[in-house]
Short mmCIF file of C-alpha atoms in Angstrom, two decimals:
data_model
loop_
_atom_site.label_atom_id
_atom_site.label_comp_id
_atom_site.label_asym_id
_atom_site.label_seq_id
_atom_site.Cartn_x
_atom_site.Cartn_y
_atom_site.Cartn_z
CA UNK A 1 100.64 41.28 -149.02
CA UNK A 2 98.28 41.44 -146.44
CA UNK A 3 97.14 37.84 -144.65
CA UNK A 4 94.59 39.47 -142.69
CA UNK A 5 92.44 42.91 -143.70
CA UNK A 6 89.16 43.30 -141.67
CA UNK A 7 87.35 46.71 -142.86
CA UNK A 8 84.77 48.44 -141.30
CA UNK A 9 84.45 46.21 -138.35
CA UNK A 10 81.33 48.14 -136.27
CA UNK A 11 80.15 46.91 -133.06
CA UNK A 12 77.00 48.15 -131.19
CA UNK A 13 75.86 46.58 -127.76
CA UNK A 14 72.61 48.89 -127.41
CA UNK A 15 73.05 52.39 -127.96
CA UNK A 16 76.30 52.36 -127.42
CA UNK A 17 79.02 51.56 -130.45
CA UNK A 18 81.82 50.05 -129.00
CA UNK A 19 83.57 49.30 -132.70
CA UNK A 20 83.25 52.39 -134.93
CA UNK A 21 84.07 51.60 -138.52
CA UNK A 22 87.35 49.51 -137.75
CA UNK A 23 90.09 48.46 -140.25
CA UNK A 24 92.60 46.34 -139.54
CA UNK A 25 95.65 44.60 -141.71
CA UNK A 26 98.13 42.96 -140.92
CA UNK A 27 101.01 41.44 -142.95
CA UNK A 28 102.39 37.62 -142.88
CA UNK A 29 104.76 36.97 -140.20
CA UNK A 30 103.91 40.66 -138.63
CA UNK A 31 103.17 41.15 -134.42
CA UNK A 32 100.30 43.62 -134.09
CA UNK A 33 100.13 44.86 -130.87
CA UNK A 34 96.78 46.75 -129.69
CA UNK A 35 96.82 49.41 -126.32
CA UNK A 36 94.30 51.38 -125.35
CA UNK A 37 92.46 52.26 -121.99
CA UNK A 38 89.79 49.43 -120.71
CA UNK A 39 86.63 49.81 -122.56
CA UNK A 40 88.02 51.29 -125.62
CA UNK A 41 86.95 48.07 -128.07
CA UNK A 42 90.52 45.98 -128.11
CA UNK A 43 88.45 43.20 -126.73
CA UNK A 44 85.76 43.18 -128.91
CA UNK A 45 87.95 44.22 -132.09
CA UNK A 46 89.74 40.79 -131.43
CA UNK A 47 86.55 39.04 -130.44
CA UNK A 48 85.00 40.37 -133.84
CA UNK A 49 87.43 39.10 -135.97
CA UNK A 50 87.00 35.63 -135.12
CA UNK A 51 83.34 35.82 -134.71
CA UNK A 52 83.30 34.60 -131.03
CA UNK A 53 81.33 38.38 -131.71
CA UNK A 54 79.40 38.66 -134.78
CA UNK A 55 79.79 42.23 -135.69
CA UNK A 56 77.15 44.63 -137.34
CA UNK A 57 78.88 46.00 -139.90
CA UNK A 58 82.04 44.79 -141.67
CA UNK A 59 84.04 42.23 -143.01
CA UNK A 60 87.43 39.89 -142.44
CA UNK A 61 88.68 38.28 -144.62
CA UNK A 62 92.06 36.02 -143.80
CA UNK A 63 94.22 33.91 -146.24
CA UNK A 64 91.12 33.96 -149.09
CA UNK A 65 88.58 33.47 -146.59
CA UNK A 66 85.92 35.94 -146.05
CA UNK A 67 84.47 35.13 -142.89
CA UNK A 68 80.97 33.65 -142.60
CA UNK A 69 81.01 33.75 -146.27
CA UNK A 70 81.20 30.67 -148.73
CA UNK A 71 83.74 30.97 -151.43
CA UNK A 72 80.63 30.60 -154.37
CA UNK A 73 79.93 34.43 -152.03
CA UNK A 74 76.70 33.05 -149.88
CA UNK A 75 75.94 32.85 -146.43
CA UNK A 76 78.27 30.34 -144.68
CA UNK A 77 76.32 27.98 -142.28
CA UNK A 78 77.50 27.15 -139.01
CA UNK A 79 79.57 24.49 -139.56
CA UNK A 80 81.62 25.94 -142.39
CA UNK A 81 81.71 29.55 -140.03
CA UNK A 82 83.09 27.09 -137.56
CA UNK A 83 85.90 25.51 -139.78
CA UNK A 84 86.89 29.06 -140.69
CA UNK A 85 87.38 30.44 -137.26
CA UNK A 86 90.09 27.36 -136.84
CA UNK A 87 92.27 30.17 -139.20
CA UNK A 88 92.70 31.86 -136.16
CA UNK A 89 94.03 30.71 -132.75
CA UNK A 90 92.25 32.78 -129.83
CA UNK A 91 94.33 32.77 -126.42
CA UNK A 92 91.44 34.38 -123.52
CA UNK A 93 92.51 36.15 -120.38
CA UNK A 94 91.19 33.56 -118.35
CA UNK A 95 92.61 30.96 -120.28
CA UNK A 96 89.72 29.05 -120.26
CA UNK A 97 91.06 25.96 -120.00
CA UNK A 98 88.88 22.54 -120.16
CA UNK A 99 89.37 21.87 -116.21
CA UNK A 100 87.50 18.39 -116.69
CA UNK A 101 90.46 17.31 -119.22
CA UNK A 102 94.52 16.98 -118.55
CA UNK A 103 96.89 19.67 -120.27
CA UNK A 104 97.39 16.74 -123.22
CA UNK A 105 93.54 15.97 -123.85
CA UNK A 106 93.08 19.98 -123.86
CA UNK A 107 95.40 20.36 -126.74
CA UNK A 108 94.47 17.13 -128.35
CA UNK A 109 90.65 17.87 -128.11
CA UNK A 110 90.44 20.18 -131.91
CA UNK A 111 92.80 18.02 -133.57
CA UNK A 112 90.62 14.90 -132.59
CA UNK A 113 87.03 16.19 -132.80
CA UNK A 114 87.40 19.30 -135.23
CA UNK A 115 89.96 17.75 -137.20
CA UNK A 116 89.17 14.29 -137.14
CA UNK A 117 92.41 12.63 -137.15
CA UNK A 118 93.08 9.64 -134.82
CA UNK A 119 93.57 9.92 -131.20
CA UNK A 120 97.10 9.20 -131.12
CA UNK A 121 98.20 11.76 -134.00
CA UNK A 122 96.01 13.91 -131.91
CA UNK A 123 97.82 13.16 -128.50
CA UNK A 124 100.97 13.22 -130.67
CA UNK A 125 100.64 16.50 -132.41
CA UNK A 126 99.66 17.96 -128.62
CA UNK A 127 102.62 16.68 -127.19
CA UNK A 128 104.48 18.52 -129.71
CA UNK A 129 102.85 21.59 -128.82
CA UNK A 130 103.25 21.62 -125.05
CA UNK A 131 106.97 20.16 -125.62
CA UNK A 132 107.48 23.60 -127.27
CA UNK A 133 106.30 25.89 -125.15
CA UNK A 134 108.38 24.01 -121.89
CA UNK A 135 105.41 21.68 -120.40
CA UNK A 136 106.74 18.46 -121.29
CA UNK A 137 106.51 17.76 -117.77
CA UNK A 138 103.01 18.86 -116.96
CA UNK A 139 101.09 16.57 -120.01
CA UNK A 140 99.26 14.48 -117.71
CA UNK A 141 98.30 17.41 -115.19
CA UNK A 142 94.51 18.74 -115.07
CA UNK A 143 94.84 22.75 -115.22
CA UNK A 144 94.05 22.85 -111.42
CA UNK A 145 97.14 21.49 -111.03
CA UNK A 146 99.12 23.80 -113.03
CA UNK A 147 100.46 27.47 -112.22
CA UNK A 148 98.63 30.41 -113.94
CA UNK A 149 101.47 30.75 -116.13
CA UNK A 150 101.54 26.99 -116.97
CA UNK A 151 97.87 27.13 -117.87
CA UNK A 152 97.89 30.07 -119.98
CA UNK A 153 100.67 28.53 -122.07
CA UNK A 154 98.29 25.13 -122.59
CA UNK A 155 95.99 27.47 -123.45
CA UNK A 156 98.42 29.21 -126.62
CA UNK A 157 99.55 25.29 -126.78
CA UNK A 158 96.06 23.87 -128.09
CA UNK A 159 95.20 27.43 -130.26
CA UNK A 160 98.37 26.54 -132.12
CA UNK A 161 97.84 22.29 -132.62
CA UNK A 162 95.08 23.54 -134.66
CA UNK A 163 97.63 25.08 -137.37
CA UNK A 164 95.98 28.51 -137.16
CA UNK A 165 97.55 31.30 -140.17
CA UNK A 166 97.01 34.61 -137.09
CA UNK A 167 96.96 34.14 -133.49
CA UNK A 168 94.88 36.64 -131.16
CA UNK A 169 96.05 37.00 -127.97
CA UNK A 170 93.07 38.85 -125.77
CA UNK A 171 95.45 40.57 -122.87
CA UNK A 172 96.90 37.35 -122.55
CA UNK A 173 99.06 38.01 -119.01
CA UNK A 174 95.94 40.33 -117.38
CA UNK A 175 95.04 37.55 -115.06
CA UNK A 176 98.26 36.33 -113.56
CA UNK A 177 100.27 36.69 -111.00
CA UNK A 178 103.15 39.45 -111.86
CA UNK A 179 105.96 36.88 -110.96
CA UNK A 180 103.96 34.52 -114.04
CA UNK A 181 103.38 37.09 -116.66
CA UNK A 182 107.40 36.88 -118.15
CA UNK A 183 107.23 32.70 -119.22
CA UNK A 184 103.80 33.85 -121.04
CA UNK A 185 105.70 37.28 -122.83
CA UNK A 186 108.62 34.43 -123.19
CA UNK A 187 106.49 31.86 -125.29
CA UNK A 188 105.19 34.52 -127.30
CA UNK A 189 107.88 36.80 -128.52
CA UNK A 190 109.54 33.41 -129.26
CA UNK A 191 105.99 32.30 -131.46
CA UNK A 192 106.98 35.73 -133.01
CA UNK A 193 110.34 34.91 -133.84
CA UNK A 194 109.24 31.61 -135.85
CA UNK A 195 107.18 33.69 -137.99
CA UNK A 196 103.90 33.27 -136.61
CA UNK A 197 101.29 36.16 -137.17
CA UNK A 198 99.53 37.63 -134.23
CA UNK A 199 97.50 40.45 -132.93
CA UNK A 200 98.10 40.82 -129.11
CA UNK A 201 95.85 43.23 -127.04
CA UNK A 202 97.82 43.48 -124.01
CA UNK A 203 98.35 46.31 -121.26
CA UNK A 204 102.51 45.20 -121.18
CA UNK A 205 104.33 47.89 -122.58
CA UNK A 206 107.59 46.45 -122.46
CA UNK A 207 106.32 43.58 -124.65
CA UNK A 208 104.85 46.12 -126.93
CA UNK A 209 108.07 48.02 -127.40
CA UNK A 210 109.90 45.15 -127.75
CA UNK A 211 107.86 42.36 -129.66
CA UNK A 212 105.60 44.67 -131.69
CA UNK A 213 106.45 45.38 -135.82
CA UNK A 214 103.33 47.76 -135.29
CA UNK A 215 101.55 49.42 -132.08
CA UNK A 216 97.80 50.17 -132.73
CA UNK A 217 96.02 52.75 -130.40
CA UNK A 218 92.75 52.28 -129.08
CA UNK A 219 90.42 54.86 -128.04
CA UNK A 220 86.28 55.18 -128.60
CA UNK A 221 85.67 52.12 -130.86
CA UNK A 222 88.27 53.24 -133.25
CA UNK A 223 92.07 53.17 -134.06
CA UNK A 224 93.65 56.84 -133.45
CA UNK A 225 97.51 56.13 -133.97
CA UNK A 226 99.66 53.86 -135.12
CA UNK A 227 103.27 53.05 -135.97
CA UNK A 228 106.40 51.30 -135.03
CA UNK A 229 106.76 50.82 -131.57
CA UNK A 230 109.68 53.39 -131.12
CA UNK A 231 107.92 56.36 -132.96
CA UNK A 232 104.65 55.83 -131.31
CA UNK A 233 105.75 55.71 -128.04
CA UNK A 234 108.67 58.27 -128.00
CA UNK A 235 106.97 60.70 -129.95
CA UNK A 236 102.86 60.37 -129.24
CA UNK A 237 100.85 62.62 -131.63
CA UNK A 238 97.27 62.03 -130.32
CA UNK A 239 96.26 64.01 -127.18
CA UNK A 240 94.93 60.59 -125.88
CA UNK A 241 97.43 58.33 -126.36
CA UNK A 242 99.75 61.52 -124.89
CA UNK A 243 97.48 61.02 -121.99
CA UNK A 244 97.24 57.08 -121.95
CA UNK A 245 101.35 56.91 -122.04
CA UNK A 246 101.22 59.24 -119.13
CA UNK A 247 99.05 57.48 -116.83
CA UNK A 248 101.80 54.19 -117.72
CA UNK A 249 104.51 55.92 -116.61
CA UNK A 250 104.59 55.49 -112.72
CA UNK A 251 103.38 51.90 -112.94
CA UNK A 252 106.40 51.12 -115.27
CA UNK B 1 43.26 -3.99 -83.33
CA UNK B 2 45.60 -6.40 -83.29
CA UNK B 3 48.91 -6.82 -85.15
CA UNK B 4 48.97 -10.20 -87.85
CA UNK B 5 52.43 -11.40 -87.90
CA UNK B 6 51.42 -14.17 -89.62
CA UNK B 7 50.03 -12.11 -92.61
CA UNK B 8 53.41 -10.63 -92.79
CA UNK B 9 55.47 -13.35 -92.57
CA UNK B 10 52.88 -15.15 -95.13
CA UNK B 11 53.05 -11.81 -97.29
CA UNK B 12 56.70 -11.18 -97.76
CA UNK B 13 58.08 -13.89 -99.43
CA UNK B 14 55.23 -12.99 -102.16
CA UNK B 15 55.79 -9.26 -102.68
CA UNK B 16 59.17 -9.86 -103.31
CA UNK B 17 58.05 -10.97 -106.68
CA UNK B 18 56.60 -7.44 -106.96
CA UNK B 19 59.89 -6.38 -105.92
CA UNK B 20 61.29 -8.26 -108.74
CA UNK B 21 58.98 -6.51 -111.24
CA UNK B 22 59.19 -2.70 -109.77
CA UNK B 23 62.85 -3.08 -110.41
CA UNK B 24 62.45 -4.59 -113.44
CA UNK B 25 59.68 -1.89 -114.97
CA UNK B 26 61.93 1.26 -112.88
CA UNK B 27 65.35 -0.07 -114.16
CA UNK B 28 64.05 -0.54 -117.80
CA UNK B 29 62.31 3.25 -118.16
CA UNK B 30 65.02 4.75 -116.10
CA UNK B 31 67.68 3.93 -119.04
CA UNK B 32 65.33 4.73 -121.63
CA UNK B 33 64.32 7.61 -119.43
CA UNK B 34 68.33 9.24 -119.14
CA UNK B 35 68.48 8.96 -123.12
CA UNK B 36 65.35 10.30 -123.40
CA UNK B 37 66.44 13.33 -120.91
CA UNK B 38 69.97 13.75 -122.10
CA UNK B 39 69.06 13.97 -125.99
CA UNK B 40 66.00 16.27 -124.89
CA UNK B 41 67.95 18.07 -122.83
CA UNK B 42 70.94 19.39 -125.24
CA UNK B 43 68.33 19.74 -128.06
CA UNK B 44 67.12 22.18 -125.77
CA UNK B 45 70.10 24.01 -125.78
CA UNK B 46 70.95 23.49 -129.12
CA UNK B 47 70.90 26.28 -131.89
CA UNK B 48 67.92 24.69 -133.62
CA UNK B 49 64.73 27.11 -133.24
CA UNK B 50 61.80 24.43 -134.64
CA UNK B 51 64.17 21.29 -132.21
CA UNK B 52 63.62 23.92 -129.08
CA UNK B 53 60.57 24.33 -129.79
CA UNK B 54 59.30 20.33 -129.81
CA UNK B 55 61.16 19.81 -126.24
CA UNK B 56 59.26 22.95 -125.29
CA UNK B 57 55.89 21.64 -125.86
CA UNK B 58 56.90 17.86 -125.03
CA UNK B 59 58.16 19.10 -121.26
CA UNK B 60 54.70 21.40 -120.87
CA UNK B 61 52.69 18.71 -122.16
CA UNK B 62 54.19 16.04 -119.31
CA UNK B 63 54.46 18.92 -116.81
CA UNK B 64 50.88 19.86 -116.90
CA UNK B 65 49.03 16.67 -116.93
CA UNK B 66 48.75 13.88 -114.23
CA UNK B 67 50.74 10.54 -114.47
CA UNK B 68 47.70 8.30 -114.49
CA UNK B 69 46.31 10.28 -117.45
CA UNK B 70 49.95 9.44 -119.34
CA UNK B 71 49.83 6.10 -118.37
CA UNK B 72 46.02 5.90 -119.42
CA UNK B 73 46.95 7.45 -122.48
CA UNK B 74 49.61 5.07 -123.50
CA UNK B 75 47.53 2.25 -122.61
CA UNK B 76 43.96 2.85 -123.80
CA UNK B 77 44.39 6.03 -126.15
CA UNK B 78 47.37 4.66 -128.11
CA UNK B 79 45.72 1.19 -129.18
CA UNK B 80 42.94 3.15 -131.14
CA UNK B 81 45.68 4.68 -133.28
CA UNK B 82 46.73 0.81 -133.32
CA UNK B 83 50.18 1.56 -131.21
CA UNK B 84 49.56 -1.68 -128.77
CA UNK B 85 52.43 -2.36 -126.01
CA UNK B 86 52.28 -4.69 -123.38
CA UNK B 87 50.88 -4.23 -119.43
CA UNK B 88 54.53 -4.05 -119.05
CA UNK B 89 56.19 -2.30 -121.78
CA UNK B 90 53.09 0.33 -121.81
CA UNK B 91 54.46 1.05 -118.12
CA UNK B 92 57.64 1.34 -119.12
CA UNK B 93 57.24 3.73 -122.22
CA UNK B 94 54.56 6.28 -119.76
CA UNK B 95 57.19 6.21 -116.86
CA UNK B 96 60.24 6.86 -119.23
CA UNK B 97 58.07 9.43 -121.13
CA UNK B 98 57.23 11.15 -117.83
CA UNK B 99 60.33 11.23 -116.40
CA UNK B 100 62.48 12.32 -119.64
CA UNK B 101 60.83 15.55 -119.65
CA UNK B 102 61.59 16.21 -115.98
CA UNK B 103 65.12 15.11 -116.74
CA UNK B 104 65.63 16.84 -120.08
CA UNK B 105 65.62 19.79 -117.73
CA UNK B 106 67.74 19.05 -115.31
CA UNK B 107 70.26 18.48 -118.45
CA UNK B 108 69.74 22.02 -119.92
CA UNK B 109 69.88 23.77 -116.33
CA UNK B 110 73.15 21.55 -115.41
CA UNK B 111 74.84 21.97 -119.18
CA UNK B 112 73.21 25.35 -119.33
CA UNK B 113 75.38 26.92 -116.31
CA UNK B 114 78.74 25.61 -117.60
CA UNK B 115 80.66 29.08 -117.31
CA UNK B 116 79.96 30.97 -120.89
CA UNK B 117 83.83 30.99 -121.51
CA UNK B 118 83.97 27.01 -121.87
CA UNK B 119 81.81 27.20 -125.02
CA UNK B 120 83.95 30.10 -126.45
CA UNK B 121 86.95 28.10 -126.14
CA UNK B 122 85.78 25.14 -127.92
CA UNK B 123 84.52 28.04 -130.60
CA UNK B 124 87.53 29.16 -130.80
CA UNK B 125 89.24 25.84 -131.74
CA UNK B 126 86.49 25.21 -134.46
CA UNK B 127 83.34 23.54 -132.46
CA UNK B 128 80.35 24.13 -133.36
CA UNK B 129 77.55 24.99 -131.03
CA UNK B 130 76.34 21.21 -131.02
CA UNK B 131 80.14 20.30 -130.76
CA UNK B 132 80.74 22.10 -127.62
CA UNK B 133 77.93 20.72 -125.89
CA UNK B 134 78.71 16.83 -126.61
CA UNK B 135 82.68 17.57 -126.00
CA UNK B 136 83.08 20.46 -123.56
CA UNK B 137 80.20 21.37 -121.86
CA UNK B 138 78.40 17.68 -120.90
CA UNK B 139 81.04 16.41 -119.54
CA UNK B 140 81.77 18.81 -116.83
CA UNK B 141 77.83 18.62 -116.15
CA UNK B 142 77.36 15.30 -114.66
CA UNK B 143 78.56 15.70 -111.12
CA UNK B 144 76.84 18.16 -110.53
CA UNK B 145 73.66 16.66 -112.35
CA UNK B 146 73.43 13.35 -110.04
CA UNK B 147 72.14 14.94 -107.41
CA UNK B 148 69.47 16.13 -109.44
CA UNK B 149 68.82 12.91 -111.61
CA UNK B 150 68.72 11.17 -108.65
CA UNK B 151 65.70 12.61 -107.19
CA UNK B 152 64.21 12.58 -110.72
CA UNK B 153 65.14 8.55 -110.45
CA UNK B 154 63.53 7.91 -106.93
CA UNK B 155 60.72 9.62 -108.06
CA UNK B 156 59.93 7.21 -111.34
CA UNK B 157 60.60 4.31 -109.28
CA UNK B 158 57.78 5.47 -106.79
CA UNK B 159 56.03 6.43 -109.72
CA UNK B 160 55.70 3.05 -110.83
CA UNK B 161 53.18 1.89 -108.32
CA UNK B 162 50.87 3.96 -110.39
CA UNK B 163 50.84 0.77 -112.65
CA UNK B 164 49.12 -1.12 -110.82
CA UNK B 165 46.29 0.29 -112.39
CA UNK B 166 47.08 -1.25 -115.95
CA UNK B 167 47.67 -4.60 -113.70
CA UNK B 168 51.42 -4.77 -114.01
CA UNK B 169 52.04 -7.05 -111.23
CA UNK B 170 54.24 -4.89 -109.47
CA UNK B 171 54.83 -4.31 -105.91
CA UNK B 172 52.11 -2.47 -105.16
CA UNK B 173 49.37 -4.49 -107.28
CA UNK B 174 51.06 -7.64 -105.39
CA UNK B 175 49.88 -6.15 -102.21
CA UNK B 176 46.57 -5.40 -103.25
CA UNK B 177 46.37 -9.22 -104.46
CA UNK B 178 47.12 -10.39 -100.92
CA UNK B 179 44.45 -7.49 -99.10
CA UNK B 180 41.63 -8.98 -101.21
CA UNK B 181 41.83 -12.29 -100.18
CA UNK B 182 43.54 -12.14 -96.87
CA UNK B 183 41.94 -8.56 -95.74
CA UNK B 184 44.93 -6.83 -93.72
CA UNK B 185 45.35 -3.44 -95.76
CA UNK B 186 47.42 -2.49 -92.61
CA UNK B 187 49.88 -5.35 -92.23
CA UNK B 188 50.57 -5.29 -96.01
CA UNK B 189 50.64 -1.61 -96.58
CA UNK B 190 52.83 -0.85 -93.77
CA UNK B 191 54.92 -3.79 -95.47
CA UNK B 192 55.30 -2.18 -98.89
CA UNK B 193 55.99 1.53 -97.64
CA UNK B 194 58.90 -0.39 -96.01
CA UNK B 195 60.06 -2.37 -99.37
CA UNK B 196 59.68 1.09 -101.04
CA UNK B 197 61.76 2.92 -98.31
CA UNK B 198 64.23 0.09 -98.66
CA UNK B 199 64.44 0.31 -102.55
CA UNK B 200 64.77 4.40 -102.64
CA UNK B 201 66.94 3.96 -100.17
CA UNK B 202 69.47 1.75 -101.65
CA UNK B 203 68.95 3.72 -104.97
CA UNK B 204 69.94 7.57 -102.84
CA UNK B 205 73.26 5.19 -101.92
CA UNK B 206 73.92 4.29 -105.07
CA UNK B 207 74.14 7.78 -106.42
CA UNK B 208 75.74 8.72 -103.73
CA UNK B 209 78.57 6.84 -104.68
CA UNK B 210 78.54 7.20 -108.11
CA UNK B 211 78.88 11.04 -107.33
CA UNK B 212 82.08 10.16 -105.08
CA UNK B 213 83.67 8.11 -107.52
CA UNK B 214 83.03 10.92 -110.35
CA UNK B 215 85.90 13.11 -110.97
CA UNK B 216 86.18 16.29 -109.26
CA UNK B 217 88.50 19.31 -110.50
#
């Protein structure tokens, strides 16, 4: 049973189609992870399921929910799109991090103004959250005051106080220091051990190997290969991919 | 020519009561002025095509047409259409209308450069558009908007001399009082560019301060 089946996701910026006619599904409790050479539409793929991108063609539809779609099948205004994107937790490169707010207020913020429940559930249920993932020390720290790998765990802290059914992770270590990008890979092969869905675009191969139920190749707005992590990278059909793997090699 | 201290010392004491009343007139329209600018301001940023479009006009409209005509306009034009308001509150309502539209865009240039990823985060944890504005975006724009605001603050407060012409008895329509019967337009308007200079000058501290005590990240 699939929780999450997106079909025909197509993405143009101008001329040029960056998402060709994707489809994507992925199974409860199941780590998708997404390679594929910059430029090749992991980015947008993710950014189009969640409709931070509204794509031109195609639909998602997650746990019963077609997104930007009413259940009665009309157009879903921008309140109720809004309330469906909270299905999905989104973790950004650049964390992007409320830097005005401490680590507790940015986890607490969806609960308390999305959600609506009271400030201290709110403050409670984030406290939860950052206990979790190790930053029961850091709750009263603004993100300026926390290390890269500190911040981007806040960040997968207040995507998950929001109960989401998939989390996307959108190359979730690509902005931090090489000596930070393990407690990140930590936090979230251990979110993949609970059971938590997720589709991770991500340039760690190691994580892919290891983490990853499925690896999904990227290349031209489209998905070329894709298999268990130990058939598609011992064993690499597509001349690209061959080629992609290659390139890894030296760096890893 | 010579200089008339005793004008001065004769005049002072008296324009402070004009002193009383510019502050009174300028403290008054500048509140009603920031919520004016603020709710202007995000509207304009807002996702609503038809709200855009009224802040649109309302900012051309005070943009392209004197002061004096607004306040002329609120005074004179408005009682035909039987909208009556005070010498006083008629000053208020042209000086807060003036300088909302002057502030409202301050507010959308200030909110309006909060980096683009700010406003995909709170998407991303179910905000709205008019969500992310009130909870994520506004509040990381007032430092840097009270440098801005400020000068848009100074200016209504200078602004408000122009009310003397509707014969709010404000600083500068005190001074004219005292030049009609005592005849020294040179002692008393020397006097009242100083009380102005004082005023701004206390106001330009003020913000100063409140930008200081703001918190920084």
């Amino acid at each position: 049973m699939n929780l999450l089946e997106a079909r025909g996701i197509t993405k143009r910026f101008g001329a040029r189609t960056v998402l060709d006619g994707v489809d994507l599904l992925v199974r409860e409790r199941e780590t998708v992870v997404i390679i594929g050479a910059s430029g090749s539409g992991k980015t947008t793929l993710l950014r189009c399921l969640n409709r931070l991108e509204t794509p031109d063609a195609g639909s998602t539809r997650i746990a019963d929910v077609t997104l930007g779609q009413r259940s009665d099948g009309r157009a879903a205004d921008e309140r109720e799109l809004a309330r469906q994107r909270t299905l999905f937790g989104f973790v950004f490169q650049r964390f992007n991090l409320f830097p005005h707010l401490t680590a507790l207020r940015n986890v607490a913020l969806g609960p308390r103004r999305v959600l609506g429940v009271t400030p201290r559930e709110a403050e409670r249920r984030a406290a939860v959250e950052l206990t979790r993932l190790g930053l029961a020390d850091h709750l009263h720290k603004r993100p300026s005051q926390l290390s890269g790998g500190q911040q981007q765990r806040v960040a997968i802290a207040r995507a998950l106080a929001m109960d989401p059914r998939v989390m996307l992770f959108d190359e979730p270590t690509s902005a931090l220091d090489p000596e930070l990008v393990q407690e990140v890979l930590d936090a979230m092969r251990q979110l993949a051990s609970e059971g938590m869905t997720m589709v991770v675009v991500t340039h760690e191969m190691r994580f892919a190997r290891h983490a990853a139920d499925r690896v999904l190749f990227m290349a031209d707005g489209r998905i070329v290969e894709e298999g268990p992590p130990a058939g598609l990278f011992s064993a690499p059909r597509d001349a690209r991919l061959q080629r992609f793997l290659r390139h890894l090699e030296p760096a890893s | 020519m010579i200089f008339d201290w005793n004008v001065v010392t004769y005049a002072a004491p008296l324009l402070a009561h004009g002193v009383v009343m510019t502050l009174q007139v300028s403290a008054v329209a500048a509140v009603l002025a920031l919520m004016i600018g603020i709710a202007a301001g995000l509207a304009s940023l807002s996702s609503s095509r038809v709200l855009r479009g009224v802040i649109r006009v309302y900012v051309e409209f005070v943009r392209g047409t004197p002061l004096l005509i607004q306040i002329f306009l609120v005074f004179f034009a408005l009682p035909v259409l039987g909208v009556r308001f005070s010498e006083f509150w008629a000053g208020v309502v042209a000086l807060a209308f003036n300088a909302g539209a002057y502030i409202a865009e301050v507010v959308r240039g200030t909110v309006g450069a909060v980096e683009k990823g700010q406003s995909e985060a709170a998407m991303s944890i179910g905000m709205t558009r008019h969500g992310a504005l009130i909870w994520v975006l506004l509040p990381q724009a007032w430092r840097p908007m009270i440098p801005a605001l400020t000068n848009d603050l100074i200016t209504l407060t200078k602004n408000s001399s122009l009310l003397s012409v509707i014969s709010v008895y404000e600083l500068t329509r005190a001074g004219q009082a005292i030049i009609a019967t005592h005849f020294a337009p040179f002692e008393i308007y020397l006097l009242l560019a100083l009380y102005y200079w004082a005023l701004i000058s206390a106001l330009a501290w003020a913000s100063r301060r409140i930008e200081r005590a703001l918190p920084q990240w």
